[in-house]
Every structure is written in structure tokens, then in C-alpha cells.
mmCIF file of C-alpha atoms in Angstrom:
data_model
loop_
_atom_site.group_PDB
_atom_site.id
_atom_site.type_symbol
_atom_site.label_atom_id
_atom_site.label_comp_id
_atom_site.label_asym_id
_atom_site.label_seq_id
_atom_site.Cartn_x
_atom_site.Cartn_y
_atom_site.Cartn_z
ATOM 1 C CA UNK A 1 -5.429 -4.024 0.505
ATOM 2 C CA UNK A 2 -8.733 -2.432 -1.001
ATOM 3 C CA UNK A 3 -11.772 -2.708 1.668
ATOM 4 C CA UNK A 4 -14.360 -1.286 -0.960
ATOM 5 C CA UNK A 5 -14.495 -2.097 -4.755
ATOM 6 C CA UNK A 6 -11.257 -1.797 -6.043
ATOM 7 C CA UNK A 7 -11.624 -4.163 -9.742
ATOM 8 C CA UNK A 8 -13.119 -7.060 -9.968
ATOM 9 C CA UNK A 9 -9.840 -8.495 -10.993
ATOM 10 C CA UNK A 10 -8.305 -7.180 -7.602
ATOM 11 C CA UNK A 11 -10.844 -8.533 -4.804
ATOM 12 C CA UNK A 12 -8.400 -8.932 -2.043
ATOM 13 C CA UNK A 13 -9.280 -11.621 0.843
ATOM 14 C CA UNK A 14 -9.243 -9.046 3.323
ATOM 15 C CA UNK A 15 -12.471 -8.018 1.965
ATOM 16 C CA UNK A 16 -14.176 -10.366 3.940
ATOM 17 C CA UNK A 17 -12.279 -9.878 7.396
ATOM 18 C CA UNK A 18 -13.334 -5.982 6.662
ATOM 19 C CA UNK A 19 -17.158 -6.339 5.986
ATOM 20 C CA UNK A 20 -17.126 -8.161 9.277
ATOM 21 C CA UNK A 21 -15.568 -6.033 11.553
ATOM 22 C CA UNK A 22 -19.446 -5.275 12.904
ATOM 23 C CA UNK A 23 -19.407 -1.783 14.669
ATOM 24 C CA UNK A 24 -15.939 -0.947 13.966
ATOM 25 C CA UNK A 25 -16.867 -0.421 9.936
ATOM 26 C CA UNK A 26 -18.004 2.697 10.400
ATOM 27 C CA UNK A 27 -14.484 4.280 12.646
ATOM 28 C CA UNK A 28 -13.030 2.698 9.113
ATOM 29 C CA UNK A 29 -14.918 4.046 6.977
ATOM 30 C CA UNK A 30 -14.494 7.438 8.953
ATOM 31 C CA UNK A 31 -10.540 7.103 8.894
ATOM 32 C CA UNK A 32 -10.337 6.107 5.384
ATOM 33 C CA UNK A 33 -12.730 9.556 4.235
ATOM 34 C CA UNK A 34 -10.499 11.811 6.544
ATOM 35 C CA UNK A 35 -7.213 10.193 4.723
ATOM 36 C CA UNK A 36 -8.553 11.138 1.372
ATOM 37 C CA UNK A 37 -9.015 14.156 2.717
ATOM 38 C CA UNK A 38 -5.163 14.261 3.570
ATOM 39 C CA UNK A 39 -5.955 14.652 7.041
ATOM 40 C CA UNK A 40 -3.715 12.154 8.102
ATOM 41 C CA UNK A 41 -3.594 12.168 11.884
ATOM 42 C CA UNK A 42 -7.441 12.540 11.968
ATOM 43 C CA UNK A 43 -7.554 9.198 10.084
ATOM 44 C CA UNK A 44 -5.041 7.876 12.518
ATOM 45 C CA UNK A 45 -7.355 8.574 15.560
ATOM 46 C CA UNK A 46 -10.552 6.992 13.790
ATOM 47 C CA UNK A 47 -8.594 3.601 13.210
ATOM 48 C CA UNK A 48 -7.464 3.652 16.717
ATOM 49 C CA UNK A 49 -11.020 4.046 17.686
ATOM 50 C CA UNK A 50 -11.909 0.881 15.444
ATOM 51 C CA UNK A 51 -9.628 -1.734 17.172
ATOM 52 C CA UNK A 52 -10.791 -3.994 19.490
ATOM 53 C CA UNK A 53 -9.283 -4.531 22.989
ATOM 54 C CA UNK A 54 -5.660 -6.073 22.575
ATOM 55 C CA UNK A 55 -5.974 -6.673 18.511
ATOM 56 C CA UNK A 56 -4.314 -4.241 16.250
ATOM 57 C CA UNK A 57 -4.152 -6.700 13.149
ATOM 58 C CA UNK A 58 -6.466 -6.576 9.636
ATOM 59 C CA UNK A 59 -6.040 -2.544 10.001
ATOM 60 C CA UNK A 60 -3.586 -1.971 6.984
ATOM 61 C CA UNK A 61 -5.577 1.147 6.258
ATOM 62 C CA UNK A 62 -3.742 2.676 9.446
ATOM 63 C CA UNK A 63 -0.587 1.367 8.634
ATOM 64 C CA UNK A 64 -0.698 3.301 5.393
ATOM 65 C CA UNK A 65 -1.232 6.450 7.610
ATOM 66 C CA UNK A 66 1.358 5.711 9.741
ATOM 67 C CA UNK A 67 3.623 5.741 6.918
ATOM 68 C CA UNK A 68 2.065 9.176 5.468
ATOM 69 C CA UNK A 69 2.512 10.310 9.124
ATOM 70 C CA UNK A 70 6.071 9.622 9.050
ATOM 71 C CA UNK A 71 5.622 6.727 11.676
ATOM 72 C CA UNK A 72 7.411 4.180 9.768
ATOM 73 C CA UNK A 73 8.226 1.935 12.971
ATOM 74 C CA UNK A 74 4.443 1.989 13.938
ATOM 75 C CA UNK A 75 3.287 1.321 9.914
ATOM 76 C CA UNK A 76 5.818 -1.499 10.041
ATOM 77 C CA UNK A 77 4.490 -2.811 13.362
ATOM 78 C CA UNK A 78 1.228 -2.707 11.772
ATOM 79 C CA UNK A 79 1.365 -4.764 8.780
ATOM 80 C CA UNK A 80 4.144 -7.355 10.222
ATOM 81 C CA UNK A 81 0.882 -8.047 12.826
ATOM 82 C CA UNK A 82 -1.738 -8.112 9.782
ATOM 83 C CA UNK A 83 0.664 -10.986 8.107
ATOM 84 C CA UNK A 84 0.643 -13.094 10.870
ATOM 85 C CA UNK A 85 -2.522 -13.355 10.257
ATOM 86 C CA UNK A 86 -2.660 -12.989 6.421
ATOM 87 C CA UNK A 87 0.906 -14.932 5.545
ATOM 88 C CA UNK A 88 -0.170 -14.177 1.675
ATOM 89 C CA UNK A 89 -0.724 -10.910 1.780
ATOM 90 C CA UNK A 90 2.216 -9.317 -0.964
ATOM 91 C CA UNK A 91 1.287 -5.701 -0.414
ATOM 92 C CA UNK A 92 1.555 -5.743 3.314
ATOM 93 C CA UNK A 93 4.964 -7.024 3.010
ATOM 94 C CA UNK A 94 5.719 -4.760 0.133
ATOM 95 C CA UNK A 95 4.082 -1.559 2.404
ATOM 96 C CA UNK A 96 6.574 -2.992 5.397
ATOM 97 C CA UNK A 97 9.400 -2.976 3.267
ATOM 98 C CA UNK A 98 9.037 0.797 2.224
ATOM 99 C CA UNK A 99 8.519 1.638 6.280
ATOM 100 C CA UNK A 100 11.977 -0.518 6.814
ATOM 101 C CA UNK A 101 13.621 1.602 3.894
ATOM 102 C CA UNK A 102 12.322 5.059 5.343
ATOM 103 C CA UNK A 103 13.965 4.090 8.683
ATOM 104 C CA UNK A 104 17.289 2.097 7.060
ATOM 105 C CA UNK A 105 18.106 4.121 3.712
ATOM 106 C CA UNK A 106 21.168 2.566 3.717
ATOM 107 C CA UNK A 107 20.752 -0.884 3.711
ATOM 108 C CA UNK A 108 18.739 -2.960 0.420
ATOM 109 C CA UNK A 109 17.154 -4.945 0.850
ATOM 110 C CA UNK A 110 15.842 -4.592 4.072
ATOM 111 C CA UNK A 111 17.953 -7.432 6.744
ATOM 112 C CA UNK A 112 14.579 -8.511 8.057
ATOM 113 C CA UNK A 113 12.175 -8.263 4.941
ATOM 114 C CA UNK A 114 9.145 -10.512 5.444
ATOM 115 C CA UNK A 115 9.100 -13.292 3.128
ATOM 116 C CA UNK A 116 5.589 -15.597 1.430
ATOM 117 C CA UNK A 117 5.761 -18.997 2.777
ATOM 118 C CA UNK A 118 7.925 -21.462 0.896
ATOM 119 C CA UNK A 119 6.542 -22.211 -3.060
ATOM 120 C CA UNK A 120 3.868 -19.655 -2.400
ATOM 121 C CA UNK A 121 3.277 -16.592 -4.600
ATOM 122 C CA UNK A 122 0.332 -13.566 -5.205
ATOM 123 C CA UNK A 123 -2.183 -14.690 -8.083
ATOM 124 C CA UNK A 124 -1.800 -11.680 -9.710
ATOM 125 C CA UNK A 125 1.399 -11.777 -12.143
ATOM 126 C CA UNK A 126 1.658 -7.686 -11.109
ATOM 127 C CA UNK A 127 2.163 -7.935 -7.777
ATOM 128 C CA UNK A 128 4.756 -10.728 -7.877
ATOM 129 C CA UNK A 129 7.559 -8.984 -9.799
ATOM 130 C CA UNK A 130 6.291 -5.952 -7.126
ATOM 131 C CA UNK A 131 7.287 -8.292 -4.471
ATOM 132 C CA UNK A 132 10.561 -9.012 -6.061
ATOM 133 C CA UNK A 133 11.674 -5.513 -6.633
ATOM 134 C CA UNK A 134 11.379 -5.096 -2.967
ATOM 135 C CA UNK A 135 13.344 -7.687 -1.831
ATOM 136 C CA UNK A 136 16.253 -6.987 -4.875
ATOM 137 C CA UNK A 137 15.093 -9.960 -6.849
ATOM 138 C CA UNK A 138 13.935 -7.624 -9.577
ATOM 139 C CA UNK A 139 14.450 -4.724 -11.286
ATOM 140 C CA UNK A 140 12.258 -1.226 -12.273
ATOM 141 C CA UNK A 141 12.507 -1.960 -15.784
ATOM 142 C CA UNK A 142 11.205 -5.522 -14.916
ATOM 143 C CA UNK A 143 8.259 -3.723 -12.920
ATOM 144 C CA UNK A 144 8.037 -1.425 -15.605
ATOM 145 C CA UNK A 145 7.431 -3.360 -18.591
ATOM 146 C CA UNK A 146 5.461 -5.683 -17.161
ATOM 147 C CA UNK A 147 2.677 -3.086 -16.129
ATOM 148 C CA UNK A 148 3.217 -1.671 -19.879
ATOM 149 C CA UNK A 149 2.207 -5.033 -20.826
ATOM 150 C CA UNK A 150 -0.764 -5.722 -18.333
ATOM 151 C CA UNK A 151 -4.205 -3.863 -18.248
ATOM 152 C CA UNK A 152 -5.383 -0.925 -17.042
ATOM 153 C CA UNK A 153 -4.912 -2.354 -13.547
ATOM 154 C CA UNK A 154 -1.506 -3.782 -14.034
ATOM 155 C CA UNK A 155 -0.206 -0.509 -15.158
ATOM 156 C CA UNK A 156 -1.736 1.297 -12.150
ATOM 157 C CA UNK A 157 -0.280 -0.767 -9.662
ATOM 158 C CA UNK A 158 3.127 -0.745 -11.510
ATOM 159 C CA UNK A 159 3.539 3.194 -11.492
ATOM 160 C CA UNK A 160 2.008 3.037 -7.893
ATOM 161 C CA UNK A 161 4.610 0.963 -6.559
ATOM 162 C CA UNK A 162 7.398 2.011 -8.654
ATOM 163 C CA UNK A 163 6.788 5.505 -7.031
ATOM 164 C CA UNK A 164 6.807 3.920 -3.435
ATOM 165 C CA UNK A 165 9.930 1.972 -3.912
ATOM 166 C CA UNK A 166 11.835 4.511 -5.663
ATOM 167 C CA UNK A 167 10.678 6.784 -2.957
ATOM 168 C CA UNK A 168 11.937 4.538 0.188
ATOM 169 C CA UNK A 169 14.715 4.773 -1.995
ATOM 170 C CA UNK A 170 15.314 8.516 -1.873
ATOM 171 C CA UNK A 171 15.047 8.978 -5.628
ATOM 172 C CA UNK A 172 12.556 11.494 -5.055
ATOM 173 C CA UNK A 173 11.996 12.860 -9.157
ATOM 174 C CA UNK A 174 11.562 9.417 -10.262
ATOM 175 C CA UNK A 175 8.946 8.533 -7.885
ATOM 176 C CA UNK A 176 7.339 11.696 -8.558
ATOM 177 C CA UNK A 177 7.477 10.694 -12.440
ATOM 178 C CA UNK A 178 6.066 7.586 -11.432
ATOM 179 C CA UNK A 179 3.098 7.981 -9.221
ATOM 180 C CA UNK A 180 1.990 11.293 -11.319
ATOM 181 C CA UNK A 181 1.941 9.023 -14.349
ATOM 182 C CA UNK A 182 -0.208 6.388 -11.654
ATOM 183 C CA UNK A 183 -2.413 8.951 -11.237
ATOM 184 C CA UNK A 184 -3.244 9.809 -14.860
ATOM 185 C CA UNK A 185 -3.885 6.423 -15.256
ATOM 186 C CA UNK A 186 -7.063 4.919 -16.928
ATOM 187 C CA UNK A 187 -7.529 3.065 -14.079
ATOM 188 C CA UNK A 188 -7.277 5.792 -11.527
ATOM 189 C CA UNK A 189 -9.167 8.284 -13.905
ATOM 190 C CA UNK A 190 -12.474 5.847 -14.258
ATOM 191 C CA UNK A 191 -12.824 1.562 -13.942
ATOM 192 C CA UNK A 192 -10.627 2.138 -10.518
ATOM 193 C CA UNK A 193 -11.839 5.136 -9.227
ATOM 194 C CA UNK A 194 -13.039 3.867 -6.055
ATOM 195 C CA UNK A 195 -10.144 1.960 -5.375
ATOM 196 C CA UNK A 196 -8.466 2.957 -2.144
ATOM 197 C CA UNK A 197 -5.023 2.642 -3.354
ATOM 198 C CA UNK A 198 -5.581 5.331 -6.035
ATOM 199 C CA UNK A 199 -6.841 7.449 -3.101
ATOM 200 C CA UNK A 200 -3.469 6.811 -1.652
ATOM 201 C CA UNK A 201 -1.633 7.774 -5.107
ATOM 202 C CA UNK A 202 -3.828 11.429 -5.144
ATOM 203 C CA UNK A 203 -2.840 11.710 -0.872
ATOM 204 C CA UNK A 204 0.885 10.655 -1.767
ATOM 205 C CA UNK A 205 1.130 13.340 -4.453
ATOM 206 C CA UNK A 206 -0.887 16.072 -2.623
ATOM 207 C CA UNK A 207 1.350 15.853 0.675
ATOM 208 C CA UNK A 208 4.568 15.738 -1.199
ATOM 209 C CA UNK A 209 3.013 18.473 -3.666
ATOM 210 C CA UNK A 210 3.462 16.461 -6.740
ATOM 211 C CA UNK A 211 0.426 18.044 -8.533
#
């Protein structure tokens, strides 16, 4: 999901569908500066102002707003219409997922979780058992461990979305454990800096004043 450089372990394909969205970049770039900024709805407007006539898809960044925003319909909207065009994309389905469990608590896994085509999986070993914990194929100690195993990115992204499930969840002081630990991270703190996603761990915990 990470436009600018995230790790060079972690260079997502959508880099390339970003870099060429021509004179839209900079309504991105906008909306992605007022969302660290934790002005949500501003960053909501400057997306809107990025998408072309009739397209909404390859705009994840928004659909992480909408979900910050509360909008969990619109976030899920959002990234179901990025994977039709990006069928391998784990964290989209993974960000759906949590918008599906915001709006249906009550029901794990989600009836209509989005699935990787058949015999296909993410390259990175992290974001597979990430996608399995949020369709009930695998547990947080499974999650756990294995970003207690990984690098500095592996345990990043484990604490990161460890505090997102457990949050669509509603077990609120164990996602706060988690994505305060995400955010002390070696990876947040200095080689991932500049990743977006730790942007969205220091939003998450600002707006639910986990700091």
C-alpha cells in the first residue's frame, strides 16, 4: 500500500500505478500530508479531487481515511474497486476486512471476505499469515511470533495489523498494546520512517489517544 519509500523489501506494485497518476500526484500527495496531520476529512477532499472522471480505483490512501473517518461502507467500497484491478493485493483485502468488521462486529469472519485467486499468495511470508488471521485461518499468536521472528519490517507490520484486527474486533486494550508497541518499533523509529503505513500507526494512535 506504500506510494513513497516504504523498505526496499516492501516495494508494493502499486508504486508504479501511483508515480503515474500525472497531475493527480500532487491532490495525493496533498491528502496523504493532511492525514498525517490527522486531519482526516481534509485528506478525504484532496483524494476526491485526485480521481479521474468515473474511476475511483488505485486510491487505497482514501480508503484508509474513510476508515479513520468512520466510513467503513465507503473504505470497503474503495478497496473492493482497487482489487478488481489489483486481484493480489493482501492488504487491500485485509483493510476491507477490518471496514466489514467495523460494520458486522458480530459475525467472523466476514460472509463476503475477498479472497487471492486460487494457489496464489503475497511474497512476503508476513503478510500471508496477516491474510489468514483475517479470514480465521490463523491465529494472533501465529501473527505474533512470526513478526518476533522476522526483521525489523516483519515485526512492524505484525503489531500494525494485530492492532487493526484486534481493533475491528472490539478488543480495544489489546490493539492499543499492539499498535503502541508498532510504533516503538525500529522500523517505525528509523529504516521505515517514511513509510506511509507507520504514518497510519502514529494517526491511529493519536485519534484514539493511544499516546
Amino acid at each position: 500500500l506504500v506510494p513513497t519509500l516504504s523498505s526496499t523489501s516492501y516495494v508494493r506494485p502499486r508504486t508504479r500505478l501511483f508515480l503515474a497518476a500525472g497531475p493527480n500526484r500532487q491532490n495525493i500527495f496533498e491528502g496523504m500530508e493532511l492525514f498525517r496531520k490527522g486531519d482526516i476529512q481534509g485528506s478525504i477532499d484532496r483524494f476526491d479531487a485526485s480521481v479521474p472522471p468515473g474511476s475511483s480505483a488505485y486510491l487505497w490512501q482514501r480508503g484508509i481515511s474513510y476508515y479513520y473517518n468512520d466510513e467503513f461502507a465507503k473504505g470497503s467500497k474503495q478497496f473492493r474497486d482497487d482489487v478488481l484491478q489489483s486481484p493480489l493485493d493482501v492488504e487491500e483485502i485485509v483493510w476491507d476486512a477490518a471496514c466489514l468488521l467495523r460494520m458486522y462486529p458480530e459475525t467472523f469472519p466476514p460472509t463476503n471476505v475477498m479472497s487471492l485467486p486460487k494457489g496464489k499468495s503475497d511474497r512476503r511470508p508476513i503478510m500471508s499469515i496477516v491474510y489468514k488471521l483475517f479470514r480465521g485461518e490463523a491465529t494472533e499468536r501465529d501473527l505474533a511470533d512470526a513478526g518476533h521472528k522476522g526483521g525489523p519490517s516483519e515485526e512492524f507490520y505484525s503489531l500494525l495489523y494485530l492492532g487493526l484486527f484486534c481493533e475491528a474486533r472490539g478488543e480495544l486494550s489489546k490493539a492499543e498494546s499492539y499498535m503502541r508497541s508498532a510504533a516503538k518499533t525500529k522500523y517505525a523509529e528509523a529504516v521505515g520512517s517514511r513509510d506511509y503505513m507507520v504514518d497510519v500507526v502514529k494517526v491511529h494512535c493519536s485519534l484514539r489517544h493511544w499516546t
